[in-house]
Amino acid sequence: PGDPFFEFFRRFAPPQQQREEAVSLGSGFIISPDGYILTNAHVVARGDEITVKLNDKREYKARLIGADGRTDVALLKIDAHNLPAVELGNPNTLRVGEWVLAIGSPFGFDNTVTSGIVSAKGRQLPDENYVPFIQTDVAVNPGNSGGPLFDMDGKVVGINSQIYSRSGGFMGISFAIPIDVAMQVADQLKQNGRVSRGRLGVQIQDLTKDLAASFGLKSPSGALVNSVEAGGPADKAGIGAGDIVLAVNGQAIKETSDLPRLIGAVKPGQATRIEIWRNQASRTVTVVPDELREADARSAQREAQPKQPARPAQQQIAPVGLVLADAPPQLLQRLGIRFGLVVQRA
């Protein structure tokens, strides 16, 4: 009031719209006869009220026991007994090319079944370091999220979670969370209401074939330590920049992304054996990971939308006539710098 434009906006501005309720649809499945249900975290994110509708048309109000945005897993509970529960399978026995089935409610069509094959295993997605996804070509659409992925024995091997699409619709690539990963999360949510993960306190980078050869490794398997947090668990255990992590508690690191997942599965404070490669020889050190305490805002911010592919910027860059490669951590440390590139050919 008093501003020259106040009367103008009072008369001509559209009336303020009242807040409207929105309804989100998703899928899920019963994992125990006493009413525990698994679904995706993004299906129930920001929900004020959760309703579970069973195949026999019964409806229940559900309690959210907990949700983990890093793995996109949520655990619900309804007050019911003697419910039919799914039988859990072993994703590790799945083979590429094997047939699988998805059941869900795409676009609200209840109990829709689609089929396809396993396209790949252990697939890593951007910003998804804790889930080795099962990639399939099963038709998955909005509403399928949180539904079960079955093998040919009728056992659940995954939770349908995401699709990769340029158009927003299904394009033959979908991703499921392995059921063993989901159950590890569900057990923690059931016991504590949250997920606790271990942390090393290191920055890592991919180990290329050329880098592996320069370190004396026969194959580029492992995670190259780029820097170490001062006073962190890895620093206390004697791990330094230039070391290559080969295994955690006997489990081999085949891809760089395996390290965060394996360390994340370790209970904070639990002594962990880590095999490293240093000076062209392997050695084993004992590390006591502390707890990963980064704020996980994705539980509240994640949207139930397909992943969009990154599009390269339409920009012309003049060639400079150099062939460059990442500088090895040992060289950076010797030169006293944190970042840099090595000129291989000019």
mmCIF file of N, CA and C in Angstrom, residues 219-300:
data_model
loop_
_atom_site.group_PDB
_atom_site.id
_atom_site.type_symbol
_atom_site.label_atom_id
_atom_site.label_comp_id
_atom_site.label_asym_id
_atom_site.label_seq_id
_atom_site.Cartn_x
_atom_site.Cartn_y
_atom_site.Cartn_z
ATOM 1 N N SER A 219 46.114 -55.277 -15.676
ATOM 2 C CA SER A 219 44.788 -54.888 -16.177
ATOM 3 C C SER A 219 44.303 -53.657 -15.412
ATOM 4 N N PRO A 220 43.453 -52.829 -16.033
ATOM 5 C CA PRO A 220 42.969 -51.608 -15.380
ATOM 6 C C PRO A 220 41.818 -51.873 -14.417
ATOM 7 N N SER A 221 42.045 -52.744 -13.458
ATOM 8 C CA SER A 221 41.041 -53.067 -12.447
ATOM 9 C C SER A 221 41.460 -52.437 -11.128
ATOM 10 N N GLY A 222 40.561 -51.664 -10.537
ATOM 11 C CA GLY A 222 40.863 -51.006 -9.276
ATOM 12 C C GLY A 222 40.422 -49.558 -9.312
ATOM 13 N N ALA A 223 40.611 -48.866 -8.200
ATOM 14 C CA ALA A 223 40.262 -47.453 -8.080
ATOM 15 C C ALA A 223 41.501 -46.679 -7.690
ATOM 16 N N LEU A 224 41.890 -45.713 -8.496
ATOM 17 C CA LEU A 224 43.094 -44.927 -8.269
ATOM 18 C C LEU A 224 42.783 -43.795 -7.289
ATOM 19 N N VAL A 225 43.527 -43.741 -6.197
ATOM 20 C CA VAL A 225 43.333 -42.699 -5.180
ATOM 21 C C VAL A 225 43.992 -41.418 -5.672
ATOM 22 N N ASN A 226 43.192 -40.375 -5.838
ATOM 23 C CA ASN A 226 43.687 -39.107 -6.336
ATOM 24 C C ASN A 226 44.138 -38.190 -5.204
ATOM 25 N N SER A 227 43.387 -38.171 -4.115
ATOM 26 C CA SER A 227 43.753 -37.381 -2.937
ATOM 27 C C SER A 227 43.130 -38.008 -1.706
ATOM 28 N N VAL A 228 43.699 -37.683 -0.545
ATOM 29 C CA VAL A 228 43.256 -38.269 0.720
ATOM 30 C C VAL A 228 42.943 -37.149 1.699
ATOM 31 N N GLU A 229 41.808 -37.265 2.350
ATOM 32 C CA GLU A 229 41.412 -36.280 3.350
ATOM 33 C C GLU A 229 42.303 -36.386 4.578
ATOM 34 N N ALA A 230 42.897 -35.273 4.956
ATOM 35 C CA ALA A 230 43.786 -35.267 6.117
ATOM 36 C C ALA A 230 43.018 -35.640 7.372
ATOM 37 N N GLY A 231 43.530 -36.632 8.086
ATOM 38 C CA GLY A 231 42.894 -37.078 9.313
ATOM 39 C C GLY A 231 41.720 -38.004 9.119
ATOM 40 N N GLY A 232 41.411 -38.342 7.873
ATOM 41 C CA GLY A 232 40.305 -39.251 7.592
ATOM 42 C C GLY A 232 40.694 -40.700 7.803
ATOM 43 N N PRO A 233 39.746 -41.612 7.661
ATOM 44 C CA PRO A 233 40.027 -43.039 7.888
ATOM 45 C C PRO A 233 41.150 -43.574 7.010
ATOM 46 N N ALA A 234 41.162 -43.221 5.725
ATOM 47 C CA ALA A 234 42.215 -43.711 4.836
ATOM 48 C C ALA A 234 43.570 -43.144 5.228
ATOM 49 N N ASP A 235 43.603 -41.871 5.586
ATOM 50 C CA ASP A 235 44.853 -41.235 6.000
ATOM 51 C C ASP A 235 45.411 -41.910 7.246
ATOM 52 N N LYS A 236 44.557 -42.215 8.195
ATOM 53 C CA LYS A 236 45.000 -42.878 9.424
ATOM 54 C C LYS A 236 45.543 -44.278 9.154
ATOM 55 N N ALA A 237 45.016 -44.922 8.103
ATOM 56 C CA ALA A 237 45.466 -46.273 7.772
ATOM 57 C C ALA A 237 46.706 -46.281 6.888
ATOM 58 N N GLY A 238 47.173 -45.096 6.467
ATOM 59 C CA GLY A 238 48.378 -45.026 5.669
ATOM 60 C C GLY A 238 48.154 -45.060 4.179
ATOM 61 N N ILE A 239 46.911 -44.946 3.720
ATOM 62 C CA ILE A 239 46.634 -44.893 2.282
ATOM 63 C C ILE A 239 46.952 -43.498 1.780
ATOM 64 N N GLY A 240 47.631 -43.409 0.641
ATOM 65 C CA GLY A 240 48.027 -42.112 0.111
ATOM 66 C C GLY A 240 47.675 -41.948 -1.343
ATOM 67 N N ALA A 241 47.846 -40.737 -1.848
ATOM 68 C CA ALA A 241 47.597 -40.460 -3.256
ATOM 69 C C ALA A 241 48.535 -41.309 -4.115
ATOM 70 N N GLY A 242 48.000 -41.872 -5.169
ATOM 71 C CA GLY A 242 48.780 -42.744 -6.043
ATOM 72 C C GLY A 242 48.586 -44.212 -5.745
ATOM 73 N N ASP A 243 47.993 -44.557 -4.582
ATOM 74 C CA ASP A 243 47.670 -45.953 -4.297
ATOM 75 C C ASP A 243 46.473 -46.380 -5.136
ATOM 76 N N ILE A 244 46.415 -47.652 -5.442
ATOM 77 C CA ILE A 244 45.294 -48.213 -6.193
ATOM 78 C C ILE A 244 44.606 -49.240 -5.304
ATOM 79 N N VAL A 245 43.309 -49.030 -5.042
ATOM 80 C CA VAL A 245 42.534 -49.964 -4.225
ATOM 81 C C VAL A 245 42.097 -51.124 -5.105
ATOM 82 N N LEU A 246 42.525 -52.323 -4.736
ATOM 83 C CA LEU A 246 42.238 -53.517 -5.539
ATOM 84 C C LEU A 246 41.056 -54.321 -5.014
ATOM 85 N N ALA A 247 40.857 -54.322 -3.683
ATOM 86 C CA ALA A 247 39.804 -55.155 -3.103
ATOM 87 C C ALA A 247 39.421 -54.624 -1.734
ATOM 88 N N VAL A 248 38.173 -54.889 -1.350
ATOM 89 C CA VAL A 248 37.649 -54.540 -0.023
ATOM 90 C C VAL A 248 37.095 -55.813 0.602
ATOM 91 N N ASN A 249 37.702 -56.232 1.707
ATOM 92 C CA ASN A 249 37.291 -57.468 2.387
ATOM 93 C C ASN A 249 37.232 -58.657 1.426
ATOM 94 N N GLY A 250 38.191 -58.725 0.531
ATOM 95 C CA GLY A 250 38.275 -59.837 -0.402
ATOM 96 C C GLY A 250 37.459 -59.684 -1.669
ATOM 97 N N GLN A 251 36.635 -58.637 -1.763
ATOM 98 C CA GLN A 251 35.830 -58.406 -2.967
ATOM 99 C C GLN A 251 36.592 -57.488 -3.918
ATOM 100 N N ALA A 252 36.830 -57.970 -5.113
ATOM 101 C CA ALA A 252 37.648 -57.239 -6.074
ATOM 102 C C ALA A 252 36.957 -55.974 -6.563
ATOM 103 N N ILE A 253 37.750 -54.937 -6.776
ATOM 104 C CA ILE A 253 37.268 -53.693 -7.366
ATOM 105 C C ILE A 253 37.491 -53.792 -8.874
ATOM 106 N N LYS A 254 36.442 -54.106 -9.614
ATOM 107 C CA LYS A 254 36.562 -54.209 -11.063
ATOM 108 C C LYS A 254 36.424 -52.853 -11.738
ATOM 109 N N GLU A 255 35.511 -52.040 -11.236
ATOM 110 C CA GLU A 255 35.294 -50.692 -11.745
ATOM 111 C C GLU A 255 35.496 -49.705 -10.599
ATOM 112 N N THR A 256 35.855 -48.471 -10.927
ATOM 113 C CA THR A 256 36.069 -47.456 -9.903
ATOM 114 C C THR A 256 34.824 -47.278 -9.034
ATOM 115 N N SER A 257 33.656 -47.373 -9.646
ATOM 116 C CA SER A 257 32.400 -47.162 -8.920
ATOM 117 C C SER A 257 32.109 -48.265 -7.920
ATOM 118 N N ASP A 258 32.846 -49.390 -7.977
ATOM 119 C CA ASP A 258 32.643 -50.457 -6.991
ATOM 120 C C ASP A 258 33.085 -50.032 -5.599
ATOM 121 N N LEU A 259 34.083 -49.159 -5.522
ATOM 122 C CA LEU A 259 34.647 -48.791 -4.218
ATOM 123 C C LEU A 259 33.634 -48.067 -3.321
ATOM 124 N N PRO A 260 32.964 -46.990 -3.790
ATOM 125 C CA PRO A 260 31.979 -46.355 -2.908
ATOM 126 C C PRO A 260 30.884 -47.304 -2.460
ATOM 127 N N ARG A 261 30.461 -48.204 -3.348
ATOM 128 C CA ARG A 261 29.388 -49.133 -2.989
ATOM 129 C C ARG A 261 29.830 -50.119 -1.915
ATOM 130 N N LEU A 262 31.035 -50.682 -2.070
ATOM 131 C CA LEU A 262 31.513 -51.667 -1.100
ATOM 132 C C LEU A 262 31.820 -51.020 0.248
ATOM 133 N N ILE A 263 32.422 -49.840 0.224
ATOM 134 C CA ILE A 263 32.702 -49.136 1.487
ATOM 135 C C ILE A 263 31.402 -48.665 2.124
ATOM 136 N N GLY A 264 30.448 -48.226 1.305
ATOM 137 C CA GLY A 264 29.165 -47.790 1.837
ATOM 138 C C GLY A 264 28.420 -48.899 2.535
ATOM 139 N N ALA A 265 28.663 -50.145 2.131
ATOM 140 C CA ALA A 265 27.989 -51.283 2.761
ATOM 141 C C ALA A 265 28.634 -51.682 4.086
ATOM 142 N N VAL A 266 29.798 -51.109 4.390
ATOM 143 C CA VAL A 266 30.493 -51.427 5.644
ATOM 144 C C VAL A 266 29.904 -50.602 6.777
ATOM 145 N N LYS A 267 29.691 -51.228 7.892
ATOM 146 C CA LYS A 267 29.171 -50.520 9.059
ATOM 147 C C LYS A 267 30.245 -49.583 9.597
ATOM 148 N N PRO A 268 29.925 -48.304 9.807
ATOM 149 C CA PRO A 268 30.924 -47.375 10.349
ATOM 150 C C PRO A 268 31.511 -47.882 11.657
ATOM 151 N N GLY A 269 32.844 -47.776 11.759
ATOM 152 C CA GLY A 269 33.533 -48.256 12.948
ATOM 153 C C GLY A 269 33.983 -49.703 12.865
ATOM 154 N N GLN A 270 33.617 -50.395 11.779
ATOM 155 C CA GLN A 270 33.991 -51.803 11.609
ATOM 156 C C GLN A 270 35.317 -51.901 10.846
ATOM 157 N N ALA A 271 36.287 -52.594 11.428
ATOM 158 C CA ALA A 271 37.590 -52.761 10.789
ATOM 159 C C ALA A 271 37.430 -53.463 9.447
ATOM 160 N N THR A 272 38.072 -52.927 8.430
ATOM 161 C CA THR A 272 37.907 -53.410 7.067
ATOM 162 C C THR A 272 39.266 -53.630 6.419
ATOM 163 N N ARG A 273 39.434 -54.791 5.790
ATOM 164 C CA ARG A 273 40.679 -55.106 5.090
ATOM 165 C C ARG A 273 40.615 -54.567 3.668
ATOM 166 N N ILE A 274 41.599 -53.758 3.316
ATOM 167 C CA ILE A 274 41.654 -53.172 1.979
ATOM 168 C C ILE A 274 42.992 -53.514 1.343
ATOM 169 N N GLU A 275 42.907 -54.119 0.167
ATOM 170 C CA GLU A 275 44.119 -54.460 -0.581
ATOM 171 C C GLU A 275 44.447 -53.305 -1.521
ATOM 172 N N ILE A 276 45.676 -52.820 -1.453
ATOM 173 C CA ILE A 276 46.105 -51.707 -2.300
ATOM 174 C C ILE A 276 47.347 -52.119 -3.102
ATOM 175 N N TRP A 277 47.572 -51.378 -4.182
ATOM 176 C CA TRP A 277 48.747 -51.581 -5.032
ATOM 177 C C TRP A 277 49.638 -50.346 -4.903
ATOM 178 N N ARG A 278 50.882 -50.566 -4.470
ATOM 179 C CA ARG A 278 51.819 -49.467 -4.276
ATOM 180 C C ARG A 278 53.219 -49.945 -4.618
ATOM 181 N N ASN A 279 53.946 -49.141 -5.374
ATOM 182 C CA ASN A 279 55.324 -49.473 -5.757
ATOM 183 C C ASN A 279 55.406 -50.845 -6.417
ATOM 184 N N GLN A 280 54.419 -51.109 -7.304
ATOM 185 C CA GLN A 280 54.363 -52.335 -8.107
ATOM 186 C C GLN A 280 54.283 -53.591 -7.243
ATOM 187 N N ALA A 281 53.608 -53.476 -6.112
ATOM 188 C CA ALA A 281 53.380 -54.630 -5.239
ATOM 189 C C ALA A 281 52.087 -54.404 -4.464
ATOM 190 N N SER A 282 51.398 -55.492 -4.143
ATOM 191 C CA SER A 282 50.156 -55.386 -3.383
ATOM 192 C C SER A 282 50.437 -55.550 -1.900
ATOM 193 N N ARG A 283 49.638 -54.884 -1.108
ATOM 194 C CA ARG A 283 49.718 -55.018 0.339
ATOM 195 C C ARG A 283 48.323 -54.803 0.900
ATOM 196 N N THR A 284 48.114 -55.273 2.115
ATOM 197 C CA THR A 284 46.807 -55.174 2.756
ATOM 198 C C THR A 284 46.900 -54.268 3.976
ATOM 199 N N VAL A 285 45.976 -53.323 4.075
ATOM 200 C CA VAL A 285 45.921 -52.425 5.228
ATOM 201 C C VAL A 285 44.546 -52.567 5.872
ATOM 202 N N THR A 286 44.457 -52.212 7.128
ATOM 203 C CA THR A 286 43.189 -52.250 7.859
ATOM 204 C C THR A 286 42.698 -50.822 8.074
ATOM 205 N N VAL A 287 41.490 -50.562 7.624
ATOM 206 C CA VAL A 287 40.882 -49.233 7.720
ATOM 207 C C VAL A 287 39.614 -49.342 8.558
ATOM 208 N N VAL A 288 39.367 -48.322 9.364
ATOM 209 C CA VAL A 288 38.126 -48.246 10.148
ATOM 210 C C VAL A 288 37.305 -47.082 9.582
ATOM 211 N N PRO A 289 36.367 -47.355 8.668
ATOM 212 C CA PRO A 289 35.587 -46.265 8.060
ATOM 213 C C PRO A 289 34.747 -45.535 9.099
ATOM 214 N N ASP A 290 34.599 -44.214 8.913
ATOM 215 C CA ASP A 290 33.645 -43.491 9.736
ATOM 216 C C ASP A 290 32.348 -43.344 8.947
ATOM 217 N N GLU A 291 31.387 -42.610 9.502
ATOM 218 C CA GLU A 291 30.064 -42.561 8.882
ATOM 219 C C GLU A 291 29.958 -41.446 7.867
ATOM 220 N N LEU A 292 29.353 -41.766 6.743
ATOM 221 C CA LEU A 292 29.079 -40.776 5.714
ATOM 222 C C LEU A 292 27.928 -39.901 6.199
ATOM 223 N N ARG A 293 28.204 -38.629 6.382
ATOM 224 C CA ARG A 293 27.212 -37.730 6.968
ATOM 225 C C ARG A 293 26.790 -36.618 6.025
ATOM 226 N N GLU A 294 27.003 -36.805 4.749
ATOM 227 C CA GLU A 294 26.588 -35.775 3.800
ATOM 228 C C GLU A 294 25.075 -35.651 3.810
ATOM 229 N N ALA A 295 24.601 -34.407 3.715
ATOM 230 C CA ALA A 295 23.160 -34.178 3.656
ATOM 231 C C ALA A 295 22.611 -34.796 2.375
ATOM 232 N N ASP A 296 21.614 -35.646 2.521
ATOM 233 C CA ASP A 296 21.037 -36.317 1.359
ATOM 234 C C ASP A 296 19.698 -35.684 1.030
ATOM 235 N N ALA A 297 19.753 -34.603 0.248
ATOM 236 C CA ALA A 297 18.526 -33.882 -0.084
ATOM 237 C C ALA A 297 17.749 -34.545 -1.211
ATOM 238 N N ARG A 298 18.332 -35.567 -1.830
ATOM 239 C CA ARG A 298 17.643 -36.152 -2.976
ATOM 240 C C ARG A 298 16.366 -36.870 -2.572
ATOM 241 N N SER A 299 16.267 -37.313 -1.300
ATOM 242 C CA SER A 299 15.041 -37.959 -0.860
ATOM 243 C C SER A 299 13.854 -37.027 -1.014
ATOM 244 N N ALA A 300 14.083 -35.730 -0.786
ATOM 245 C CA ALA A 300 12.995 -34.762 -0.871
ATOM 246 C C ALA A 300 12.895 -34.111 -2.238
#
